[in-house]
Structures are given as structure tokens and as C-alpha cells.
Amino acid sequence: GDVPAAIINYLFIFGTIPASNSLSKSYRLGKQNNRLELIARHSERDRIAQQLHDNLGQSFSMLALKAELAEKLLEKDPALAKQQLKDIAAASRQNLDLV
């Protein structure tokens, strides 16, 4: 009577502790995995935001230059000034599509 009970107690105590440790380790690894995924998502979001910022900044610089050129061409070459304004409108629409 006492031997089977002792064996059951032994298996319960020494079988549950490793299982408990394994579950605890799995939980910690899962949490760590979630943190790494979150960091990766934030990093990718930051990279995309920086790229968008750079592209829009470059495009706005080009738009400003084309607007200045169109202003200077108004009297000298109205057709070219009009083309510059069309280019500005098209580039502006493309910028809006990016956002």
C-alpha cells in the first residue's frame, strides 16, 4: 500500500516540477518572441516613415523649384511655364497617393 503511494507521490512531485519549468520557459519564450515581433514591427514602421519623409521632402523641393521656374517663365515662355505647372500638379497628386 505504501510503495505505490510513494511512487505516485514521487512521480507527481518530480514529474510536475519539470513540466512546470517547461511551461514557464515556454511562457517566457513566448513573451520574448512577442517583444521581438513588436520591436521588428516598430523598426519597419520607422524605416517606412523615414523613407516616406525623405521621398516627400525631395519631391517638395522639386515642386518649389518648378514653381519658381514657372514664375520666371510666365512672361518669357508661357507655354513652358504652363508645362511646369502641369508637372507640379502631377507630382502633387503622386505625393498625395503616397500619403
Tab-separated table of C-alpha atoms in Angstrom:
chain	number	residue	atom	x	y	z
A	1	GLY	CA	0.000	0.000	0.000
A	2	ASP	CA	2.708	2.493	0.886
A	3	VAL	CA	5.048	1.726	-2.037
A	4	PRO	CA	2.558	2.569	-4.823
A	5	ALA	CA	1.556	5.732	-2.948
A	6	ALA	CA	5.215	6.704	-2.580
A	7	ILE	CA	5.778	6.076	-6.291
A	8	ILE	CA	2.744	8.157	-7.196
A	9	ASN	CA	3.916	10.962	-4.899
A	10	TYR	CA	7.420	10.748	-6.377
A	11	LEU	CA	6.098	10.885	-9.941
A	12	PHE	CA	3.724	13.701	-9.078
A	13	ILE	CA	6.397	15.824	-7.405
A	14	PHE	CA	9.254	15.165	-9.816
A	15	GLY	CA	7.042	14.948	-12.902
A	16	THR	CA	5.216	18.206	-12.242
A	17	ILE	CA	8.245	20.332	-11.467
A	18	PRO	CA	9.935	19.714	-14.835
A	19	ALA	CA	6.596	20.140	-16.606
A	20	SER	CA	6.011	23.348	-14.676
A	21	ASN	CA	9.513	24.564	-15.530
A	22	SER	CA	8.928	23.679	-19.163
A	23	LEU	CA	5.644	25.603	-19.225
A	24	SER	CA	7.271	28.545	-17.501
A	25	LYS	CA	10.124	28.511	-20.007
A	26	SER	CA	7.657	28.289	-22.917
A	27	TYR	CA	5.707	31.227	-21.496
A	28	ARG	CA	8.881	33.322	-21.122
A	29	LEU	CA	9.988	32.429	-24.648
A	30	GLY	CA	6.547	33.340	-25.966
A	31	LYS	CA	6.665	36.714	-24.233
A	32	GLN	CA	10.183	37.325	-25.530
A	33	ASN	CA	9.053	36.370	-29.027
A	34	ASN	CA	6.152	38.821	-28.792
A	35	ARG	CA	8.531	41.592	-27.705
A	36	LEU	CA	10.874	40.842	-30.610
A	37	GLU	CA	7.971	40.901	-33.075
A	38	LEU	CA	6.826	44.238	-31.651
A	39	ILE	CA	10.336	45.673	-31.956
A	40	ALA	CA	10.562	44.411	-35.548
A	41	ARG	CA	7.193	45.985	-36.421
A	42	HIS	CA	8.197	49.318	-34.867
A	43	SER	CA	11.537	49.211	-36.657
A	44	GLU	CA	9.869	48.536	-40.008
A	45	ARG	CA	7.301	51.277	-39.366
A	46	ASP	CA	10.098	53.731	-38.538
A	47	ARG	CA	12.006	52.732	-41.685
A	48	ILE	CA	8.927	53.259	-43.869
A	49	ALA	CA	8.174	56.602	-42.207
A	50	GLN	CA	11.754	57.772	-42.766
A	51	GLN	CA	11.660	56.671	-46.400
A	52	LEU	CA	8.323	58.427	-46.938
A	53	HIS	CA	9.669	61.558	-45.251
A	54	ASP	CA	12.783	61.531	-47.454
A	55	ASN	CA	10.800	60.959	-50.657
A	56	LEU	CA	8.266	63.666	-49.865
A	57	GLY	CA	10.999	66.104	-48.836
A	58	GLN	CA	12.815	65.575	-52.127
A	59	SER	CA	9.577	65.900	-54.077
A	60	PHE	CA	8.556	69.122	-52.310
A	61	SER	CA	11.965	70.598	-53.087
A	62	MET	CA	11.424	69.748	-56.749
A	63	LEU	CA	7.934	71.274	-56.635
A	64	ALA	CA	9.293	74.505	-55.174
A	65	LEU	CA	11.971	74.723	-57.886
A	66	LYS	CA	9.433	74.061	-60.644
A	67	ALA	CA	7.100	76.717	-59.200
A	68	GLU	CA	9.936	79.269	-59.162
A	69	LEU	CA	10.850	78.324	-62.737
A	70	ALA	CA	7.223	78.636	-63.871
A	71	GLU	CA	7.019	82.085	-62.278
A	72	LYS	CA	10.157	83.212	-64.146
A	73	LEU	CA	8.870	81.756	-67.426
A	74	LEU	CA	5.416	83.348	-67.274
A	75	GLU	CA	6.378	86.329	-69.429
A	76	LYS	CA	9.255	84.820	-71.455
A	77	ASP	CA	7.757	81.435	-72.382
A	78	PRO	CA	4.137	80.992	-71.235
A	79	ALA	CA	3.874	77.544	-72.851
A	80	LEU	CA	6.854	76.221	-70.877
A	81	ALA	CA	5.513	77.885	-67.711
A	82	LYS	CA	2.202	76.101	-68.290
A	83	GLN	CA	4.048	72.777	-68.699
A	84	GLN	CA	5.892	73.364	-65.413
A	85	LEU	CA	2.545	73.984	-63.689
A	86	LYS	CA	1.167	70.736	-65.156
A	87	ASP	CA	4.247	68.906	-63.864
A	88	ILE	CA	3.687	70.441	-60.424
A	89	ALA	CA	0.051	69.301	-60.413
A	90	ALA	CA	1.001	65.751	-61.467
A	91	ALA	CA	3.787	65.471	-58.879
A	92	SER	CA	1.461	66.821	-56.183
A	93	ARG	CA	-1.112	64.138	-56.997
A	94	GLN	CA	1.610	61.475	-56.807
A	95	ASN	CA	2.650	62.795	-53.386
A	96	LEU	CA	-0.941	62.563	-52.197
A	97	ASP	CA	-1.054	58.944	-53.349
A	98	LEU	CA	1.995	58.221	-51.168
A	99	VAL	CA	0.263	59.506	-48.078
